[in-house]
PDB file of C-alpha atoms and ligand atoms in Angstrom:
ATOM      1  CA  MET J 634     -10.633  -6.127  14.786  1.00 82.00           C
ATOM      2  CA  ASP J 635      -7.371  -4.640  16.009  1.00 92.00           C
ATOM      3  CA  VAL J 636      -5.321  -2.841  13.317  1.00 94.00           C
ATOM      4  CA  LEU J 637      -2.225  -4.988  13.821  1.00 95.00           C
ATOM      5  CA  GLU J 638      -4.341  -8.119  13.673  1.00 94.00           C
ATOM      6  CA  ALA J 639      -5.810  -6.956  10.359  1.00 95.00           C
ATOM      7  CA  ILE J 640      -2.355  -6.081   8.996  1.00 97.00           C
ATOM      8  CA  LYS J 641      -0.874  -9.415   9.941  1.00 95.00           C
ATOM      9  CA  SER J 642      -3.809 -11.551   8.889  1.00 95.00           C
ATOM     10  CA  ARG J 643      -4.200  -9.877   5.496  1.00 98.00           C
ATOM     11  CA  ARG J 644      -2.913 -11.936   2.635  1.00 98.00           C
ATOM     12  CA  THR J 645      -3.586 -11.945  -1.058  1.00 98.00           C
ATOM     13  CA  ILE J 646      -6.679 -14.010  -1.852  1.00 98.00           C
ATOM     14  CA  ARG J 647      -6.790 -15.816  -5.182  1.00 97.00           C
ATOM     15  CA  THR J 648      -9.610 -18.303  -4.616  1.00 96.00           C
ATOM     16  CA  PHE J 649     -13.036 -16.793  -4.002  1.00 98.00           C
ATOM     17  CA  GLN J 650     -16.459 -18.117  -3.063  1.00 98.00           C
ATOM     18  CA  THR J 651     -19.165 -17.568  -5.666  1.00 97.00           C
ATOM     19  CA  ALA J 652     -21.352 -15.683  -3.141  1.00 98.00           C
ATOM     20  CA  VAL J 653     -21.556 -11.996  -3.969  1.00 98.00           C
ATOM     21  CA  PRO J 654     -20.889  -9.700  -0.986  1.00 98.00           C
ATOM     22  CA  PRO J 655     -23.415  -6.884  -0.516  1.00 98.00           C
ATOM     23  CA  LYS J 656     -22.578  -3.633  -2.262  1.00 98.00           C
ATOM     24  CA  ALA J 657     -22.757  -1.847   1.135  1.00 98.00           C
ATOM     25  CA  LEU J 658     -19.713  -3.813   2.323  1.00 98.00           C
ATOM     26  CA  ILE J 659     -17.664  -2.763  -0.698  1.00 98.00           C
ATOM     27  CA  GLU J 660     -18.797   0.803  -0.115  1.00 98.00           C
ATOM     28  CA  ALA J 661     -17.714   0.618   3.543  1.00 98.00           C
ATOM     29  CA  CYS J 662     -14.242  -0.586   2.473  1.00 98.00           C
ATOM     30  CA  LEU J 663     -13.959   2.201  -0.106  1.00 98.00           C
ATOM     31  CA  GLU J 664     -14.911   4.659   2.609  1.00 98.00           C
ATOM     32  CA  ALA J 665     -11.995   3.294   4.668  1.00 98.00           C
ATOM     33  CA  ALA J 666      -9.788   3.804   1.593  1.00 98.00           C
ATOM     34  CA  THR J 667     -10.688   7.486   1.540  1.00 98.00           C
ATOM     35  CA  TRP J 668      -9.209   7.899   5.044  1.00 98.00           C
ATOM     36  CA  ALA J 669      -5.723   7.145   3.735  1.00 98.00           C
ATOM     37  CA  PRO J 670      -3.185   9.942   3.942  1.00 98.00           C
ATOM     38  CA  SER J 671      -2.580  11.790   0.682  1.00 98.00           C
ATOM     39  CA  ALA J 672      -0.267  14.553  -0.452  1.00 96.00           C
ATOM     40  CA  THR J 673      -1.719  17.822   0.966  1.00 96.00           C
ATOM     41  CA  ASN J 674      -5.008  15.977   1.400  1.00 98.00           C
ATOM     42  CA  GLN J 675      -5.695  16.159  -2.336  1.00 97.00           C
ATOM     43  CA  GLN J 676      -7.272  12.684  -2.234  1.00 98.00           C
ATOM     44  CA  PRO J 677      -6.300  12.052  -5.844  1.00 98.00           C
ATOM     45  CA  TRP J 678      -8.208   8.795  -6.176  1.00 98.00           C
ATOM     46  CA  GLU J 679     -11.239   7.588  -8.048  1.00 98.00           C
ATOM     47  CA  PHE J 680     -12.749   4.134  -7.758  1.00 98.00           C
ATOM     48  CA  ILE J 681     -14.550   2.069 -10.365  1.00 98.00           C
ATOM     49  CA  VAL J 682     -16.397  -0.988  -9.087  1.00 98.00           C
ATOM     50  CA  ALA J 683     -17.376  -3.636 -11.647  1.00 98.00           C
ATOM     51  CA  SER J 684     -19.558  -6.668 -10.991  1.00 98.00           C
ATOM     52  CA  GLY J 685     -22.338  -8.711 -12.581  1.00 98.00           C
ATOM     53  CA  GLU J 686     -22.465  -8.538 -16.374  1.00 97.00           C
ATOM     54  CA  ASP J 687     -20.143  -5.545 -16.495  1.00 97.00           C
ATOM     55  CA  LEU J 688     -17.215  -7.386 -14.972  1.00 97.00           C
ATOM     56  CA  PRO J 689     -16.633  -9.919 -17.799  1.00 97.00           C
ATOM     57  CA  LYS J 690     -17.094  -7.149 -20.369  1.00 96.00           C
ATOM     58  CA  ILE J 691     -14.096  -5.386 -18.827  1.00 97.00           C
ATOM     59  CA  THR J 692     -11.934  -8.415 -18.144  1.00 96.00           C
ATOM     60  CA  ASP J 693     -12.488  -9.641 -21.725  1.00 96.00           C
ATOM     61  CA  ILE J 694     -10.680  -6.493 -22.852  1.00 96.00           C
ATOM     62  CA  THR J 695      -7.719  -7.406 -20.661  1.00 96.00           C
ATOM     63  CA  LYS J 696      -7.771 -10.990 -21.930  1.00 95.00           C
ATOM     64  CA  ARG J 697      -7.833  -9.850 -25.575  1.00 95.00           C
ATOM     65  CA  HIS J 698      -4.983  -7.373 -25.393  1.00 95.00           C
ATOM     66  CA  PHE J 699      -2.831  -8.679 -22.541  1.00 92.00           C
ATOM     67  CA  ALA J 700      -0.261 -10.644 -24.546  1.00 91.00           C
ATOM     68  CA  ALA J 701       0.479  -7.719 -26.874  1.00 92.00           C
ATOM     69  CA  ARG J 702       0.666  -5.155 -24.057  1.00 93.00           C
ATOM     70  CA  VAL J 703       2.943  -7.294 -21.919  1.00 89.00           C
ATOM     71  CA  LYS J 704       5.441  -7.460 -24.798  1.00 90.00           C
ATOM     72  CA  GLU J 705       5.589  -3.642 -24.884  1.00 90.00           C
ATOM     73  CA  ARG J 706       6.568  -3.337 -21.239  1.00 86.00           C
ATOM     74  CA  PRO J 707      10.095  -2.116 -20.395  1.00 82.00           C
ATOM     75  CA  PRO J 708      12.590  -4.899 -19.631  1.00 80.00           C
ATOM     76  CA  PHE J 709      12.577  -6.230 -16.110  1.00 80.00           C
ATOM     77  CA  ASP J 710      16.297  -5.686 -15.748  1.00 81.00           C
ATOM     78  CA  GLN J 711      16.835  -3.123 -12.996  1.00 86.00           C
ATOM     79  CA  VAL J 712      15.741  -5.415 -10.219  1.00 90.00           C
ATOM     80  CA  PRO J 713      18.116  -6.041  -7.308  1.00 93.00           C
ATOM     81  CA  ASP J 714      19.104  -9.681  -6.872  1.00 92.00           C
ATOM     82  CA  HIS J 715      17.439 -10.030  -3.465  1.00 94.00           C
ATOM     83  CA  CYS J 716      14.112  -8.802  -4.887  1.00 93.00           C
ATOM     84  CA  ARG J 717      14.381 -11.146  -7.840  1.00 93.00           C
ATOM     85  CA  GLU J 718      15.015 -14.029  -5.431  1.00 93.00           C
ATOM     86  CA  ARG J 719      11.909 -13.148  -3.422  1.00 94.00           C
ATOM     87  CA  GLN J 720       9.894 -13.060  -6.629  1.00 93.00           C
ATOM     88  CA  SER J 721      11.133 -16.533  -7.616  1.00 93.00           C
ATOM     89  CA  GLU J 722      10.290 -17.771  -4.137  1.00 95.00           C
ATOM     90  CA  VAL J 723       6.680 -16.571  -4.299  1.00 94.00           C
ATOM     91  CA  PHE J 724       6.214 -17.985  -7.814  1.00 92.00           C
ATOM     92  CA  ALA J 725       7.520 -21.374  -6.665  1.00 93.00           C
ATOM     93  CA  ALA J 726       5.175 -21.417  -3.656  1.00 94.00           C
ATOM     94  CA  MET J 727       2.238 -20.352  -5.797  1.00 93.00           C
ATOM     95  CA  ASN J 728       2.935 -22.963  -8.457  1.00 91.00           C
ATOM     96  CA  GLN J 729       3.069 -25.670  -5.828  1.00 91.00           C
ATOM     97  CA  ALA J 730      -0.276 -24.504  -4.430  1.00 92.00           C
ATOM     98  CA  VAL J 731      -1.759 -24.433  -7.935  1.00 90.00           C
ATOM     99  CA  GLU J 732      -0.721 -28.025  -8.568  1.00 88.00           C
ATOM    100  CA  SER J 733      -2.113 -29.190  -5.238  1.00 87.00           C
ATOM    101  CA  GLN J 734      -5.404 -27.461  -6.111  1.00 81.00           C
ATOM    102  CA  GLY J 735      -5.533 -29.596  -9.277  1.00 85.00           C
ATOM    103  CA  ILE J 736      -5.285 -26.752 -11.762  1.00 85.00           C
ATOM    104  CA  ASN J 737      -2.449 -25.965 -14.108  1.00 86.00           C
ATOM    105  CA  THR J 738      -0.533 -22.713 -14.274  1.00 84.00           C
ATOM    106  CA  GLN J 739      -2.046 -21.800 -17.655  1.00 86.00           C
ATOM    107  CA  GLU J 740      -5.514 -21.991 -16.113  1.00 87.00           C
ATOM    108  CA  LEU J 741      -4.379 -19.820 -13.227  1.00 88.00           C
ATOM    109  CA  TYR J 742      -2.916 -17.311 -15.654  1.00 89.00           C
ATOM    110  CA  ALA J 743      -6.251 -17.143 -17.513  1.00 90.00           C
ATOM    111  CA  ASP J 744      -8.145 -16.825 -14.216  1.00 93.00           C
ATOM    112  CA  SER J 745      -5.847 -14.046 -13.062  1.00 95.00           C
ATOM    113  CA  LEU J 746      -6.966 -11.906 -16.005  1.00 96.00           C
ATOM    114  CA  ARG J 747     -10.554 -12.162 -14.786  1.00 96.00           C
ATOM    115  CA  PHE J 748      -9.718 -11.270 -11.185  1.00 98.00           C
ATOM    116  CA  PHE J 749      -9.431 -14.958 -10.263  1.00 97.00           C
ATOM    117  CA  ASN J 750     -13.233 -15.171 -10.734  1.00 97.00           C
ATOM    118  CA  ALA J 751     -13.884 -12.737  -7.868  1.00 98.00           C
ATOM    119  CA  PRO J 752     -17.402 -11.274  -7.901  1.00 98.00           C
ATOM    120  CA  TYR J 753     -16.066  -7.696  -7.869  1.00 98.00           C
ATOM    121  CA  GLY J 754     -13.212  -5.968  -9.652  1.00 98.00           C
ATOM    122  CA  VAL J 755     -12.328  -2.613  -8.134  1.00 98.00           C
ATOM    123  CA  TYR J 756     -10.139  -0.247 -10.150  1.00 98.00           C
ATOM    124  CA  PHE J 757      -8.102   2.506  -8.522  1.00 98.00           C
ATOM    125  CA  VAL J 758      -7.596   5.500 -10.757  1.00 98.00           C
ATOM    126  CA  THR J 759      -5.573   8.707 -10.463  1.00 98.00           C
ATOM    127  CA  HIS J 760      -4.549  11.682 -12.598  1.00 97.00           C
ATOM    128  CA  ARG J 761      -1.357  11.551 -14.617  1.00 94.00           C
ATOM    129  CA  THR J 762       1.160  14.045 -13.178  1.00 91.00           C
ATOM    130  CA  HIS J 763       4.944  14.360 -13.401  1.00 86.00           C
ATOM    131  CA  ASP J 764       5.195  13.757  -9.678  1.00 88.00           C
ATOM    132  CA  TYR J 765       4.990  10.334  -8.081  1.00 93.00           C
ATOM    133  CA  GLN J 766       2.989  11.621  -5.096  1.00 96.00           C
ATOM    134  CA  TYR J 767      -0.446  10.878  -6.493  1.00 97.00           C
ATOM    135  CA  GLN J 768       0.537   7.293  -7.120  1.00 97.00           C
ATOM    136  CA  VAL J 769       1.865   6.685  -3.614  1.00 98.00           C
ATOM    137  CA  SER J 770      -1.219   8.364  -2.121  1.00 98.00           C
ATOM    138  CA  VAL J 771      -3.467   5.979  -4.036  1.00 98.00           C
ATOM    139  CA  ALA J 772      -1.292   3.043  -2.949  1.00 98.00           C
ATOM    140  CA  ALA J 773      -2.027   4.053   0.665  1.00 98.00           C
ATOM    141  CA  ALA J 774      -5.743   4.069  -0.158  1.00 98.00           C
ATOM    142  CA  ILE J 775      -5.473   0.595  -1.687  1.00 98.00           C
ATOM    143  CA  GLU J 776      -3.842  -0.797   1.452  1.00 98.00           C
ATOM    144  CA  ASN J 777      -6.576   0.773   3.613  1.00 98.00           C
ATOM    145  CA  PHE J 778      -9.115  -0.858   1.330  1.00 98.00           C
ATOM    146  CA  LEU J 779      -7.432  -4.273   1.649  1.00 98.00           C
ATOM    147  CA  LEU J 780      -7.327  -4.009   5.440  1.00 98.00           C
ATOM    148  CA  ALA J 781     -10.975  -2.978   5.583  1.00 98.00           C
ATOM    149  CA  LEU J 782     -11.820  -6.039   3.481  1.00 98.00           C
ATOM    150  CA  VAL J 783     -10.174  -8.225   6.124  1.00 97.00           C
ATOM    151  CA  SER J 784     -12.147  -6.595   8.914  1.00 96.00           C
ATOM    152  CA  HIS J 785     -15.384  -7.394   7.031  1.00 97.00           C
ATOM    153  CA  GLY J 786     -14.470 -11.046   6.367  1.00 97.00           C
ATOM    154  CA  LEU J 787     -13.643 -10.350   2.724  1.00 98.00           C
ATOM    155  CA  GLY J 788     -10.431 -10.812   0.781  1.00 98.00           C
ATOM    156  CA  GLY J 789      -8.734  -9.196  -2.168  1.00 98.00           C
ATOM    157  CA  CYS J 790      -6.005  -9.525  -4.745  1.00 98.00           C
ATOM    158  CA  TRP J 791      -4.186  -6.333  -5.739  1.00 98.00           C
ATOM    159  CA  GLN J 792      -3.366  -6.829  -9.409  1.00 98.00           C
ATOM    160  CA  GLY J 793      -0.979  -4.922 -11.605  1.00 96.00           C
ATOM    161  CA  ALA J 794      -1.901  -7.358 -14.369  1.00 95.00           C
ATOM    162  CA  ALA J 795      -5.479  -6.036 -14.337  1.00 97.00           C
ATOM    163  CA  VAL J 796      -4.388  -2.624 -15.631  1.00 97.00           C
ATOM    164  CA  ILE J 797      -1.717  -3.499 -18.160  1.00 96.00           C
ATOM    165  CA  CYS J 798      -4.100  -2.799 -21.049  1.00 96.00           C
ATOM    166  CA  GLN J 799      -4.394   0.864 -19.999  1.00 96.00           C
ATOM    167  CA  GLU J 800      -5.508   2.432 -23.228  1.00 96.00           C
ATOM    168  CA  GLU J 801      -8.131  -0.181 -24.098  1.00 97.00           C
ATOM    169  CA  LEU J 802      -9.578  -0.120 -20.573  1.00 97.00           C
ATOM    170  CA  LYS J 803      -9.626   3.665 -20.435  1.00 97.00           C
ATOM    171  CA  GLN J 804     -11.496   3.781 -23.699  1.00 97.00           C
ATOM    172  CA  HIS J 805     -14.062   1.228 -22.522  1.00 97.00           C
ATOM    173  CA  LEU J 806     -14.523   3.040 -19.200  1.00 97.00           C
ATOM    174  CA  GLY J 807     -14.708   6.481 -20.794  1.00 97.00           C
ATOM    175  CA  LEU J 808     -11.687   7.717 -18.832  1.00 98.00           C
ATOM    176  CA  ALA J 809      -9.839  10.829 -20.007  1.00 97.00           C
ATOM    177  CA  GLU J 810      -6.336  10.587 -21.461  1.00 95.00           C
ATOM    178  CA  ASN J 811      -4.847  12.196 -18.319  1.00 96.00           C
ATOM    179  CA  LYS J 812      -6.110   9.417 -16.022  1.00 97.00           C
ATOM    180  CA  ILE J 813      -4.125   6.340 -15.006  1.00 97.00           C
ATOM    181  CA  LEU J 814      -5.533   3.025 -13.848  1.00 98.00           C
ATOM    182  CA  LEU J 815      -3.092   2.161 -11.065  1.00 98.00           C
ATOM    183  CA  ALA J 816      -4.429  -1.185  -9.927  1.00 98.00           C
ATOM    184  CA  GLY J 817      -7.341  -3.547 -10.054  1.00 98.00           C
ATOM    185  CA  VAL J 818      -8.365  -5.450  -6.933  1.00 98.00           C
ATOM    186  CA  GLY J 819     -10.442  -8.617  -7.158  1.00 98.00           C
ATOM    187  CA  VAL J 820     -12.769  -8.784  -4.150  1.00 98.00           C
ATOM    188  CA  GLY J 821     -14.962 -11.464  -2.639  1.00 98.00           C
ATOM    189  CA  TYR J 822     -15.334 -13.926   0.197  1.00 98.00           C
ATOM    190  CA  PRO J 823     -12.191 -16.062   0.485  1.00 98.00           C
ATOM    191  CA  VAL J 824     -12.276 -19.847   0.292  1.00 97.00           C
ATOM    192  CA  ASP J 825     -10.444 -20.200   3.578  1.00 96.00           C
ATOM    193  CA  ASP J 826      -8.849 -23.587   3.020  1.00 95.00           C
ATOM    194  CA  ALA J 827      -7.847 -23.174  -0.646  1.00 94.00           C
ATOM    195  CA  PRO J 828      -4.133 -23.910  -1.154  1.00 94.00           C
ATOM    196  CA  LEU J 829      -3.772 -20.698  -3.187  1.00 95.00           C
ATOM    197  CA  ASN J 830      -4.932 -18.731  -0.160  1.00 97.00           C
ATOM    198  CA  ASN J 831      -2.624 -20.525   2.239  1.00 96.00           C
ATOM    199  CA  PHE J 832       0.834 -20.965   0.764  1.00 95.00           C
ATOM    200  CA  ARG J 833       3.652 -19.492   2.791  1.00 94.00           C
ATOM    201  CA  ARG J 834       4.922 -16.016   1.974  1.00 94.00           C
ATOM    202  CA  ASN J 835       8.115 -14.887   3.631  1.00 94.00           C
ATOM    203  CA  ARG J 836       9.131 -11.473   4.826  1.00 96.00           C
ATOM    204  CA  ALA J 837      12.626 -10.089   5.308  1.00 95.00           C
ATOM    205  CA  THR J 838      13.313  -9.143   8.912  1.00 97.00           C
ATOM    206  CA  VAL J 839      13.225  -5.541  10.097  1.00 97.00           C
ATOM    207  CA  THR J 840      16.989  -5.797  10.657  1.00 97.00           C
ATOM    208  CA  GLU J 841      17.512  -6.653   6.988  1.00 95.00           C
ATOM    209  CA  CYS J 842      15.654  -3.594   5.721  1.00 95.00           C
ATOM    210  CA  THR J 843      16.295  -0.947   8.372  1.00 97.00           C
ATOM    211  CA  THR J 844      19.079   1.545   9.022  1.00 98.00           C
ATOM    212  CA  TRP J 845      18.820   3.100  12.468  1.00 98.00           C
ATOM    213  CA  LEU J 846      20.379   6.522  12.912  1.00 98.00           C
ATOM    214  CA  GLY J 847      20.986   8.050  16.351  1.00 97.00           C
ATOM    215  CA  CYS J 848      19.148   5.334  18.207  1.00 94.00           C
TER     216      CYS J 848
HETATM  217  C1  FMN S1600       1.826  -3.331  -7.062  1.00 85.85           C
HETATM  218  C2  FMN S1600       1.335  -4.761  -6.886  1.00 85.85           C
HETATM  219  C3  FMN S1600       1.006  -5.504  -8.003  1.00 85.85           C
HETATM  220  C4  FMN S1600       0.540  -6.823  -7.861  1.00 85.85           C
HETATM  221  N1  FMN S1600       0.134  -7.511  -8.978  1.00 85.85           N
HETATM  222  C5  FMN S1600      -0.323  -8.774  -8.850  1.00 85.85           C
HETATM  223  C6  FMN S1600      -0.811  -9.470  -9.991  1.00 85.85           C
HETATM  224  O1  FMN S1600      -0.853  -8.942 -11.112  1.00 85.85           O
HETATM  225  N2  FMN S1600      -1.259 -10.752  -9.804  1.00 85.85           N
HETATM  226  C7  FMN S1600      -1.269 -11.350  -8.579  1.00 85.85           C
HETATM  227  O2  FMN S1600      -1.694 -12.499  -8.488  1.00 85.85           O
HETATM  228  N3  FMN S1600      -0.820 -10.701  -7.468  1.00 85.85           N
HETATM  229  C8  FMN S1600      -0.361  -9.437  -7.580  1.00 85.85           C
HETATM  230  N4  FMN S1600       0.049  -8.749  -6.456  1.00 85.85           N
HETATM  231  C9  FMN S1600       0.013  -9.399  -5.130  1.00 85.85           C
HETATM  232  C10 FMN S1600       1.422  -9.789  -4.692  1.00 85.85           C
HETATM  233  O3  FMN S1600       1.846 -10.899  -5.451  1.00 85.85           O
HETATM  234  C11 FMN S1600       1.410 -10.110  -3.198  1.00 85.85           C
HETATM  235  O4  FMN S1600       1.065  -8.944  -2.482  1.00 85.85           O
HETATM  236  C12 FMN S1600       2.770 -10.606  -2.708  1.00 85.85           C
HETATM  237  O5  FMN S1600       3.105 -11.835  -3.292  1.00 85.85           O
HETATM  238  C13 FMN S1600       2.820 -10.750  -1.188  1.00 85.85           C
HETATM  239  O6  FMN S1600       1.820 -11.633  -0.759  1.00 85.85           O
HETATM  240  P1  FMN S1600       0.687 -11.199   0.296  1.00 85.85           P
HETATM  241  O7  FMN S1600      -0.080 -10.045  -0.297  1.00 85.85           O
HETATM  242  O8  FMN S1600      -0.164 -12.433   0.429  1.00 85.85           O
HETATM  243  O9  FMN S1600       1.365 -10.800   1.548  1.00 85.85           O
HETATM  244  C14 FMN S1600       0.467  -7.414  -6.568  1.00 85.85           C
HETATM  245  C15 FMN S1600       0.788  -6.647  -5.437  1.00 85.85           C
HETATM  246  C16 FMN S1600       1.197  -5.321  -5.593  1.00 85.85           C
HETATM  247  C17 FMN S1600       1.468  -4.486  -4.358  1.00 85.85           C
END
């Protein structure tokens, strides 16, 4: 598959088939993740792949502590208006899709905390440093991973919500204090015609977000 085709056909998948993709496919996508650029090639990422009986053990921790941890988060008040509008837009589209799929938003919220019932949950971990460079390097690895999923007929949902309960998850996973769980990605085969995998997402135009200098 052509790179641009993979980039443009990737979308967040929130409805998964129950079939479990072979471990070798997940490994191949993680290998693609490791080819991401990183600050001075330090490759500051670690991956934790959970499936089978281990997956609900981990997501139960998130379910148990999520409400309390969300309350502790800093206020969402430094967001530019245009970003807030885009957020409202995606929530509205998602809610509409949820209703047409015959589930309510509370159910979706509960599902989201168990990776939308995906057969794999993949956590991306880095070291805590004062610099932001490790975090952006791992973000590049996550995008590589998502694109590789597309090329193998898989889909994923990058979830900030999956790592909100940092301390509890780190304890369960035996991760040192100086590690950070940056994201969890639910992975599986997409249900191609599910409304939640098909609602429209908009993008601002290049003109809206670009300043050209000297050209
Ligand atoms: C940092 C980050 C955190 C995200 N967290 C969540 C999440 O917790 N739950 C969720 O359903 N989607 C989450 N997403 C997916 C975004 O909602 C999605 O990428 C966005 O709406 C654009 O849609 P697209 O990926 O289909 O293009 C997250 C994406 C990123 C990059």
